[in-house]
Amino acid sequence: CKTNRLPWNDNKAQASAQDAFDRLFHLKWSPPGRGLWMMGTPLVMEQRNSAALQNCSFISSNEMTKVNPSKPFAFLMEASMLGIGVGFDDKGADKDFEIHSPSKHPPMTFVVPDTREGWVESVTMLINSYLKPDQCSLVFDYSLVRLAGEPIRTFGGTAAGPEPLMRLHNALRALFDTRAGSLLTRTDIADLGNMIGVCVVSGNVRRSAELLMGRLDDDEFLNLKNYASNPGRLEWGWMSNNSVEVKVGDDLSKIVDGIALNGEPGVIWMDVTRRYGRLIDPPNDADWRASGYNPCAEQSLESGECCTLVETYLNRHESLEDYKKTLKVAYLYGKTVTLLPTHWQDTNAIMQRNRRIGTSMSGIANFADNRGMTTLRSWMNEGYAVVRNYDKVYSEWLGIRESIKVTTVKPSGTVSILAGESPGVHWSPGGEYFLRGIVFGKDDPMVKQLEKAGYVAEASAYTPDTSVYVQFPVHSSAKRNEKDVTLFEKANLAVLAQRYWSDNSVSVTLSFDADTERAHVGTVLHMHDGQVKTLSFLPMGNMTYAQMPYTEISEAEYNEYVGKVSLVDLNPVYQGNAVDAVGEAFCTTDVCDFPVRMP
């Protein structure tokens, strides 16, 4: 406002800031993990770049051009390296790109710079050397890339060394080297995206996630994770959640068996996405340019668009009036991020036109169990009107466009657990009392601090030489575990949220009992055709693993554990000595990193 000489009142701003702080301190709302991590850092404040604050993005492979075939893959890689979840599609295969051999030309040496941009440029050059005619072959010099373990100053974390990039370069060469004269396939596009994702994850950006969208009638797409027929993809095929684009009325019977077996593909109704905001409202076609979704499928996006999310926690509020005040500060966080551009010009053109944000709510299932569906519906409906009104008022004051969409339900995760809430629209995996298991690196200074405070740290069952597993006792506001809730009730809650709250989408993974509810998957898809914008499924089964992320316990066991621990000395965190937790095996809110069962 001051830069653009718009009206500004320091006293009112200070009062709003204090209210926002108080509500954040009491976990009535929070920025996404990305905002907690990057807001206030030199990347944002000095370089004036909002890219690292963005949660979501989508890029269509239809963006491939004869001049720059690698364009969508360069965006996918750089966005992933910034920790942004990226959705992409396989439509570039319709453009008949021929694979060429660059080996007949004298090689050109490229010294890879020790920067994010340098890694992306090397991959761009390599892909283009195969998809453009008459290109030189490439030799890469990795001597400038910092060694593994050295700090990454601007973005945080530690370097992985040049090895992940070297493996990616070798994988891309293996993909193309013997295929000169053939055309780029849908599987090739999936491989390119997934190989890049594996490189980024192993390069120490563990939050990276991907979604791949394909066609309902494409058997090649539907069999991408059939590793019996595609054994080579086992190394990277797990990197993306795969979903089919459909429209209302499509026959989904051919994918039901696969979903019932391993949860894929997810289903995305793009016709409903483009025509509607909330499904209780009349169609407005505001999102007619939407091309796809982010990896968790809560945000519809144009190709090249990013979006910022922000989260509110229903059960931390005593009244609807109090919740409406929280919605104001949460909305302001999301809208404020839209005022700061990324470093991508094409992306900025879209984002500044759409001003899309995602004001989310968590604890929906807990709230329904504790206060009832009628009250939940009222809070959603009135809360949406409040957010829309604030968007009208603040957009007019700032002299910018109103946001085409303002609300969402994100899958949530760690922050919602910290607030004692069920994540997004899901019931809690652990119920009211549970142990949350986290894996740390063996040499992480926080491990010693946790042990001093009385927490039990044991060697990881999967990587005992390098990792340690620690369990934290949690008391949530949940009354039921997700295993106590039927598939139909879970789907109904997602439909309610799509009707009365989210004008983007509702990220929902409908977990179901693999023994007793498998036969109902097709029924749920048929019943809710056109009632939601996205759906995914996950069979629960009766399988258990050593050191699972959630272990349900009794109230007595919770109290016994809590009685043995004391406050953790967090000085290593504030001194900058702590590192990222390794994370968890198996299913997170974004991706499963165990091999999907073969059809």
XYZ file of C-alpha atoms in Angstrom:
599
model
C 0.000 0.000 0.000
C 2.770 2.449 0.882
C 4.687 1.607 -2.283
C 1.593 2.326 -4.380
C 0.503 5.311 -2.222
C -2.744 3.665 -1.170
C -4.549 4.398 2.119
C -2.802 2.824 5.116
C -3.351 3.032 8.872
C -0.468 1.810 11.047
C -2.607 1.532 14.179
C -5.250 -0.616 12.502
C -2.548 -2.738 10.873
C -0.845 -3.301 14.220
C -4.123 -4.363 15.812
C -4.762 -6.812 12.974
C -1.215 -8.181 13.256
C -1.599 -8.734 16.990
C -4.903 -10.542 16.460
C -3.348 -12.706 13.735
C -0.425 -13.548 16.020
C -2.700 -14.467 18.946
C -4.852 -16.710 16.759
C -1.775 -18.374 15.282
C -0.232 -18.862 18.743
C -3.410 -20.637 19.870
C -3.493 -22.665 16.640
C -6.807 -21.323 15.406
C -5.146 -20.928 12.015
C -1.712 -21.376 10.495
C 0.131 -20.737 7.270
C 0.978 -23.961 5.439
C 4.243 -25.632 6.379
C 5.827 -23.810 3.441
C 4.850 -20.454 4.917
C 6.132 -21.388 8.376
C 9.408 -22.434 6.762
C 10.092 -19.712 4.196
C 8.181 -16.553 5.162
C 10.641 -13.912 6.363
C 13.693 -15.530 4.736
C 16.032 -13.723 2.297
C 14.494 -15.640 -0.638
C 11.138 -14.002 0.066
C 12.041 -10.701 1.700
C 15.191 -9.713 -0.205
C 14.775 -11.458 -3.553
C 11.030 -10.620 -3.475
C 10.167 -14.085 -4.758
C 7.015 -15.890 -3.604
C 7.746 -19.171 -5.405
C 8.814 -21.004 -2.239
C 5.559 -19.940 -0.530
C 3.419 -21.669 -3.159
C 1.928 -25.056 -2.293
C 0.515 -26.117 -5.615
C 1.207 -26.012 -9.320
C 0.239 -27.675 -12.582
C 1.967 -27.790 -15.946
C 0.595 -29.400 -19.100
C 3.020 -31.263 -21.352
C 0.995 -29.649 -24.129
C 3.309 -26.670 -23.434
C 6.036 -28.528 -25.355
C 7.086 -26.542 -28.432
C 9.370 -27.288 -31.353
C 11.672 -24.505 -30.169
C 11.762 -25.739 -26.565
C 10.351 -29.253 -26.077
C 11.677 -29.354 -22.507
C 9.676 -26.321 -21.301
C 7.107 -28.162 -19.120
C 9.740 -30.481 -17.650
C 11.982 -27.552 -16.735
C 9.070 -25.949 -14.871
C 8.251 -29.252 -13.173
C 11.837 -29.689 -12.013
C 12.402 -26.170 -10.738
C 9.024 -25.999 -8.978
C 9.718 -29.372 -7.373
C 13.154 -28.184 -6.230
C 11.367 -25.310 -4.489
C 9.181 -27.871 -2.707
C 6.050 -27.092 -4.729
C 3.796 -30.049 -5.498
C 3.416 -30.341 -9.286
C 0.663 -31.896 -11.349
C 1.253 -32.668 -15.032
C -0.394 -34.541 -17.898
C 0.677 -36.637 -20.881
C -0.984 -34.557 -23.630
C 2.365 -33.641 -25.204
C 2.400 -37.093 -26.785
C -0.331 -35.875 -29.149
C 2.131 -33.433 -30.741
C 4.188 -36.135 -32.513
C 7.649 -35.248 -31.226
C 10.317 -37.320 -32.936
C 13.266 -38.605 -30.928
C 16.647 -37.739 -32.474
C 20.188 -38.906 -31.917
C 22.646 -36.158 -30.972
C 25.616 -38.545 -30.947
C 26.696 -37.846 -34.555
C 27.727 -34.307 -33.608
C 30.907 -33.318 -31.712
C 30.144 -33.191 -27.972
C 29.731 -29.942 -26.074
C 30.846 -29.689 -22.449
C 28.498 -27.999 -19.987
C 29.872 -27.103 -16.576
C 26.897 -27.496 -14.227
C 26.597 -24.425 -11.985
C 26.116 -25.012 -8.268
C 22.596 -23.566 -8.352
C 19.017 -24.739 -8.668
C 18.862 -23.000 -12.048
C 22.032 -24.775 -13.147
C 20.608 -28.223 -12.455
C 17.416 -27.344 -14.355
C 19.390 -25.940 -17.295
C 21.411 -29.142 -17.599
C 18.244 -31.236 -17.790
C 16.656 -28.790 -20.243
C 19.671 -29.044 -22.541
C 19.756 -32.829 -22.355
C 16.039 -33.313 -23.140
C 16.234 -30.825 -26.018
C 19.277 -32.606 -27.445
C 17.034 -35.623 -28.093
C 13.779 -33.878 -29.050
C 15.195 -31.243 -31.414
C 16.981 -32.146 -34.661
C 20.670 -31.485 -35.295
C 21.751 -30.971 -31.678
C 25.185 -31.511 -30.182
C 25.725 -34.346 -27.755
C 26.480 -33.198 -24.202
C 29.188 -33.924 -21.680
C 28.545 -32.660 -18.143
C 31.221 -31.380 -15.794
C 29.996 -31.651 -12.175
C 33.090 -30.191 -10.533
C 31.347 -27.014 -9.329
C 28.472 -28.836 -7.577
C 29.003 -28.734 -3.820
C 29.628 -32.000 -2.002
C 27.014 -33.924 -0.062
C 26.323 -32.550 3.411
C 27.300 -28.955 2.724
C 24.682 -26.324 3.671
C 22.279 -24.762 1.168
C 22.255 -21.188 2.388
C 19.386 -19.513 0.530
C 16.830 -22.314 0.627
C 17.962 -24.180 3.717
C 18.877 -27.832 4.253
C 21.976 -29.648 3.116
C 23.286 -30.550 -0.332
C 23.046 -34.093 -1.681
C 26.103 -33.751 -3.899
C 26.051 -34.242 -7.693
C 25.048 -37.929 -7.594
C 21.238 -37.489 -7.933
C 21.730 -35.238 -10.964
C 24.221 -37.650 -12.502
C 21.724 -40.501 -12.084
C 18.994 -38.408 -13.735
C 21.223 -37.555 -16.697
C 22.089 -41.249 -17.142
C 18.410 -42.264 -16.873
C 17.392 -39.745 -19.547
C 20.107 -41.002 -21.871
C 18.978 -44.594 -21.322
C 15.403 -43.552 -22.136
C 16.302 -42.039 -25.527
C 19.656 -43.398 -26.734
C 18.429 -46.339 -28.837
C 15.181 -44.836 -30.123
C 16.110 -42.351 -32.838
C 13.288 -42.015 -35.357
C 10.513 -43.124 -32.993
C 7.878 -40.802 -31.509
C 7.618 -39.600 -27.923
C 4.967 -41.649 -26.113
C 2.687 -41.070 -23.144
C 4.849 -43.441 -21.145
C 7.906 -41.353 -22.063
C 6.250 -38.230 -20.658
C 5.356 -40.081 -17.465
C 8.948 -41.325 -17.227
C 10.403 -37.852 -17.729
C 8.262 -36.378 -14.980
C 8.799 -39.262 -12.573
C 12.567 -39.461 -13.141
C 12.870 -35.748 -12.426
C 10.806 -36.189 -9.274
C 13.054 -38.955 -7.976
C 16.107 -36.769 -8.582
C 14.554 -33.875 -6.651
C 13.507 -36.041 -3.705
C 16.930 -37.653 -3.437
C 18.402 -34.166 -3.763
C 17.020 -33.302 -0.309
C 13.662 -31.714 -1.063
C 11.594 -34.399 0.632
C 8.260 -32.601 0.307
C 8.188 -32.913 -3.484
C 5.114 -34.643 -4.862
C 3.604 -35.245 -8.299
C 0.249 -36.020 -9.872
C -0.026 -37.387 -13.415
C -3.303 -36.966 -15.303
C -4.286 -39.242 -18.162
C -7.293 -40.410 -20.164
C -9.943 -42.887 -19.092
C -9.738 -44.758 -22.418
C -5.934 -45.031 -22.466
C -4.799 -48.517 -21.459
C -1.168 -47.429 -21.723
C -1.774 -44.841 -18.991
C -3.856 -47.186 -16.833
C -1.042 -49.771 -16.872
C 1.819 -47.427 -15.996
C 2.049 -48.949 -12.516
C 1.577 -52.511 -13.693
C 5.187 -53.396 -13.021
C 4.724 -56.907 -14.388
C 4.420 -55.390 -17.865
C 6.520 -52.278 -17.100
C 9.297 -53.631 -14.848
C 11.672 -50.768 -15.668
C 9.271 -48.226 -14.167
C 9.525 -49.761 -10.698
C 12.451 -47.433 -9.964
C 10.500 -44.219 -10.554
C 6.835 -44.979 -11.316
C 5.859 -44.618 -7.649
C 6.740 -40.917 -7.753
C 3.321 -39.710 -8.942
C -0.263 -40.248 -7.917
C -1.995 -41.101 -11.204
C -5.532 -39.882 -11.983
C -7.908 -39.973 -14.943
C -9.731 -36.946 -16.345
C -13.436 -37.700 -16.741
C -16.753 -35.907 -17.234
C -20.127 -36.455 -15.619
C -21.835 -39.543 -17.032
C -18.664 -41.364 -18.139
C -18.618 -45.131 -17.638
C -16.022 -45.699 -14.913
C -16.472 -49.466 -14.680
C -13.137 -50.274 -16.336
C -11.147 -48.597 -13.546
C -13.127 -49.845 -10.536
C -11.187 -53.101 -10.130
C -7.852 -51.288 -10.177
C -9.041 -48.737 -7.609
C -10.382 -51.492 -5.371
C -7.043 -53.296 -5.576
C -4.512 -50.510 -5.003
C -6.368 -47.172 -4.921
C -5.419 -45.924 -8.386
C -6.280 -44.174 -10.544
C -7.845 -41.195 -8.820
C -10.792 -39.555 -10.589
C -10.987 -35.882 -11.648
C -14.162 -34.354 -13.101
C -12.774 -31.466 -15.153
C -16.186 -30.470 -16.555
C -17.519 -29.843 -13.033
C -14.234 -28.128 -12.146
C -14.475 -25.598 -14.957
C -18.182 -24.805 -14.583
C -18.624 -24.573 -10.826
C -17.254 -23.022 -7.674
C -19.155 -24.445 -4.708
C -21.617 -27.027 -5.931
C -24.519 -25.430 -4.068
C -24.076 -22.305 -6.215
C -25.137 -21.952 -9.862
C -22.467 -22.522 -12.540
C -20.284 -19.476 -13.201
C -17.583 -20.786 -15.598
C -15.026 -18.705 -13.664
C -12.416 -21.448 -13.988
C -12.976 -22.250 -17.660
C -9.238 -22.174 -18.385
C -8.368 -24.826 -15.750
C -6.122 -27.570 -17.148
C -5.521 -29.869 -14.205
C -4.812 -30.289 -10.512
C -2.010 -30.254 -7.975
C -0.782 -33.558 -6.454
C -3.318 -33.598 -3.614
C -6.139 -32.568 -5.980
C -7.610 -29.750 -3.911
C -6.669 -26.928 -6.300
C -7.726 -26.666 -9.922
C -5.066 -24.787 -11.890
C -4.233 -23.455 -15.303
C -1.069 -24.705 -16.960
C 1.817 -22.871 -15.299
C -0.289 -21.578 -12.388
C 0.670 -21.819 -8.708
C -1.465 -21.344 -5.629
C -1.036 -20.574 -1.942
C -2.980 -22.357 0.777
C -3.730 -21.407 4.379
C -5.371 -23.487 7.093
C -7.974 -22.946 9.831
C -8.887 -25.329 12.670
C -12.592 -25.589 13.388
C -12.529 -27.178 16.840
C -10.207 -24.527 18.285
C -13.171 -22.126 18.231
C -16.027 -21.814 20.688
C -18.350 -19.886 18.391
C -19.039 -19.138 14.749
C -18.354 -15.439 15.373
C -14.876 -16.296 16.668
C -14.263 -18.519 13.649
C -15.265 -15.713 11.287
C -12.551 -13.512 12.854
C -10.003 -16.260 12.235
C -11.133 -16.526 8.620
C -10.267 -12.844 8.163
C -6.612 -13.237 9.164
C -6.245 -16.557 7.342
C -7.688 -15.058 4.162
C -5.318 -12.081 4.486
C -2.300 -14.396 4.601
C -3.287 -16.109 1.347
C -4.245 -12.898 -0.443
C -1.049 -11.164 0.678
C 1.110 -13.843 -0.925
C -0.593 -13.106 -4.264
C 0.828 -9.571 -4.084
C 4.386 -10.896 -4.381
C 5.355 -12.344 -7.788
C 7.355 -15.464 -8.512
C 10.371 -15.390 -10.852
C 8.326 -17.016 -13.667
C 6.801 -14.419 -15.993
C 4.183 -16.723 -17.552
C 3.126 -17.901 -14.092
C 2.768 -14.343 -12.810
C 0.517 -13.420 -15.733
C -1.879 -16.207 -14.754
C -1.674 -15.759 -10.985
C -2.227 -11.999 -11.076
C -5.252 -12.508 -13.308
C -6.784 -15.246 -11.136
C -5.517 -14.292 -7.647
C -6.498 -17.848 -6.679
C -6.063 -18.767 -3.013
C -7.078 -21.755 -0.911
C -8.451 -20.939 2.549
C -8.780 -24.411 4.045
C -10.321 -25.927 7.147
C -9.205 -28.937 9.176
C -10.982 -30.856 11.899
C -14.081 -31.253 9.725
C -14.698 -34.880 10.723
C -14.080 -34.173 14.408
C -16.428 -31.174 14.269
C -19.171 -33.265 12.652
C -18.814 -35.943 15.327
C -18.777 -33.418 18.184
C -21.303 -30.780 17.053
C -23.326 -32.396 14.282
C -23.687 -32.055 10.537
C -26.262 -29.258 10.690
C -23.923 -26.995 12.655
C -21.020 -27.911 10.372
C -23.049 -26.995 7.294
C -23.942 -23.634 8.840
C -20.314 -22.812 9.712
C -19.196 -23.741 6.198
C -21.905 -21.757 4.426
C -21.622 -18.626 6.565
C -17.822 -18.870 6.641
C -17.677 -18.947 2.848
C -19.800 -15.792 2.647
C -17.417 -14.071 5.065
C -14.334 -14.963 3.001
C -16.027 -13.792 -0.194
C -16.989 -10.500 1.410
C -13.460 -9.904 2.694
C -12.111 -10.632 -0.780
C -14.422 -8.020 -2.277
C -13.459 -5.394 0.326
C -9.707 -5.955 0.311
C -9.372 -6.397 -3.457
C -11.122 -3.075 -3.987
C -8.842 -1.378 -1.442
C -5.680 -2.856 -2.997
C -6.823 -2.104 -6.540
C -6.450 -5.732 -7.671
C -8.781 -8.377 -9.054
C -11.030 -10.429 -6.822
C -9.915 -14.058 -6.549
C -11.712 -16.437 -8.896
C -11.679 -19.042 -6.104
C -10.935 -18.574 -2.400
C -11.635 -21.773 -0.435
C -10.445 -25.359 -0.419
C -9.973 -28.416 1.775
C -6.336 -29.489 1.764
C -5.332 -32.944 3.012
C -3.291 -31.364 5.817
C -0.918 -33.414 7.910
C 1.631 -32.455 10.525
C 0.253 -29.010 11.399
C -3.285 -30.303 11.900
C -1.955 -33.011 14.207
C -0.100 -30.340 16.174
C -3.440 -28.555 16.613
C -5.089 -31.793 17.785
C -7.295 -31.858 14.705
C -8.318 -34.478 12.199
C -6.630 -33.687 8.859
C -8.815 -31.842 6.362
C -11.985 -33.785 5.602
C -10.543 -37.080 6.894
C -11.085 -38.851 10.171
C -7.949 -39.214 12.256
C -5.819 -42.300 11.466
C -5.077 -42.655 15.181
C -8.343 -41.756 16.869
C -8.458 -39.798 20.135
C -5.183 -41.087 21.614
C -2.288 -42.239 19.474
C 1.471 -42.284 19.046
C 2.800 -40.321 16.074
C 6.004 -41.892 14.790
C 8.675 -39.760 13.128
C 12.008 -40.882 11.670
C 15.092 -38.722 12.292
C 18.602 -38.996 10.957
C 20.815 -40.800 13.464
C 23.086 -37.772 13.861
C 20.288 -35.203 14.109
C 21.054 -33.101 17.222
C 17.345 -33.160 18.112
C 17.548 -36.903 18.849
C 19.709 -36.283 21.911
C 17.392 -33.511 23.056
C 14.386 -35.800 22.747
C 16.118 -38.597 24.655
C 17.061 -36.166 27.454
C 13.393 -35.180 27.695
C 12.354 -38.830 28.133
C 11.147 -39.734 24.656
C 11.983 -43.259 23.510
C 14.244 -43.274 20.457
C 14.994 -46.601 18.795
C 16.879 -47.638 15.697
C 14.800 -47.557 12.519
C 13.546 -50.994 11.536
C 14.346 -50.231 7.884
C 17.558 -48.168 7.992
C 18.998 -48.955 11.459
C 22.474 -47.692 10.612
C 21.350 -44.200 9.629
C 17.924 -43.481 11.153
C 16.135 -43.299 14.507
C 12.395 -43.711 15.158
C 10.703 -41.592 17.842
C 7.057 -41.737 18.962
C 5.157 -38.720 20.277
C 1.949 -39.106 22.327
C -1.021 -37.183 20.888
C -4.431 -36.400 22.375
C -6.742 -35.174 19.612
C -10.336 -33.991 19.583
C -11.325 -37.081 17.583
C -14.111 -39.330 18.790
C -13.604 -41.966 16.109
C -10.747 -43.566 14.215
C -11.000 -43.654 10.406
C -11.394 -47.448 10.695
C -14.648 -46.893 12.622
C -16.229 -44.899 9.759
C -17.817 -46.441 6.673
C -16.767 -45.635 3.132
C -20.192 -44.105 2.459
C -19.984 -41.736 5.449
C -16.520 -40.577 4.393
C -17.753 -39.854 0.858
C -20.810 -38.001 2.185
C -18.650 -35.650 4.257
C -16.536 -34.804 1.194
C -19.716 -34.041 -0.777
C -20.910 -31.729 2.009
C -17.601 -29.821 2.000
C -17.705 -29.462 -1.787
C -21.251 -28.099 -1.674
C -21.006 -25.640 1.200
C -17.334 -24.681 1.615
C -14.808 -25.316 -1.141
C -15.077 -23.465 -4.441
C -11.803 -25.074 -5.496
C -11.937 -28.799 -4.654
C -11.851 -31.114 -1.643
C -8.762 -33.263 -1.299
C -10.161 -36.563 -0.092
C -8.725 -40.049 0.004
C -11.546 -42.440 0.799
C -9.921 -45.183 2.828
C -11.889 -48.427 2.811
C -11.648 -51.859 4.363
C -10.072 -54.038 1.703
C -11.962 -57.093 2.933
C -15.490 -55.780 3.543
C -15.872 -52.584 1.467
C -14.014 -53.351 -1.754
C -17.244 -54.152 -3.590
C -18.678 -50.707 -2.783
C -16.044 -48.638 -4.622
C -17.989 -48.659 -7.883
C -21.204 -47.772 -6.046
C -19.589 -44.728 -4.398
C -18.225 -43.517 -7.745
C -21.657 -43.902 -9.354
C -23.533 -42.275 -6.452
C -21.327 -39.203 -6.334
C -20.770 -38.658 -10.054
C -20.932 -34.878 -10.450
C -21.241 -34.285 -6.686
C -17.506 -33.722 -6.168
C -14.644 -32.574 -8.374
C -11.999 -35.111 -7.355
C -11.932 -38.479 -5.580
C -9.216 -40.909 -4.665
C -9.313 -44.157 -2.718
C -6.964 -46.175 -0.510
C -7.526 -49.768 0.628
C -6.671 -50.182 4.320
C -6.491 -53.963 4.623
C -5.174 -55.597 7.760
C -1.482 -55.183 6.997
C 0.726 -53.660 9.676
C 4.327 -52.583 9.476
C 7.050 -52.155 12.025
C 7.163 -48.598 13.418
C 4.001 -47.330 11.734
C 3.329 -43.561 11.550
C 0.168 -43.853 13.696
C -0.395 -46.296 16.560
C -3.688 -46.087 18.454
C -3.333 -46.278 22.255
C -5.578 -46.033 25.304
C -6.029 -42.995 27.535
C -4.086 -44.777 30.295
C -1.174 -45.495 27.940
C -1.194 -41.867 26.818
C -1.097 -40.575 30.396
C 1.691 -43.006 31.298
C 3.867 -41.804 28.401
C 3.140 -38.119 29.064
C 4.067 -38.600 32.725
C 7.551 -39.764 31.758
C 8.517 -36.868 29.450
C 9.490 -33.276 30.100
C 9.842 -30.159 27.972
C 12.311 -30.512 25.110
C 15.267 -28.121 25.021
C 14.841 -26.505 21.601
C 18.062 -24.481 21.676
C 19.595 -26.507 18.794
C 16.682 -25.402 16.595
C 17.142 -21.722 17.390
C 20.916 -22.047 16.974
C 20.398 -23.422 13.477
C 21.804 -26.883 14.215
C 18.678 -28.952 13.554
C 18.002 -30.635 10.212
C 14.850 -31.850 8.486
C 13.261 -35.009 9.850
C 13.674 -37.925 7.464
C 9.902 -38.340 7.330
C 8.049 -41.612 7.239
C 7.771 -44.691 5.109
C 4.538 -45.840 3.485
C 1.622 -43.416 3.036
C 1.781 -39.696 3.709
C -0.840 -37.193 2.669
C 0.896 -36.706 -0.691
C 2.387 -39.940 -1.894
C 3.011 -43.590 -1.050
C 6.666 -44.567 -1.149
C 6.174 -48.306 -0.906
C 5.730 -50.242 -4.181
C 2.089 -50.279 -5.227
C 0.696 -53.788 -5.508
C 0.613 -55.008 -9.076
C -2.750 -55.481 -10.796
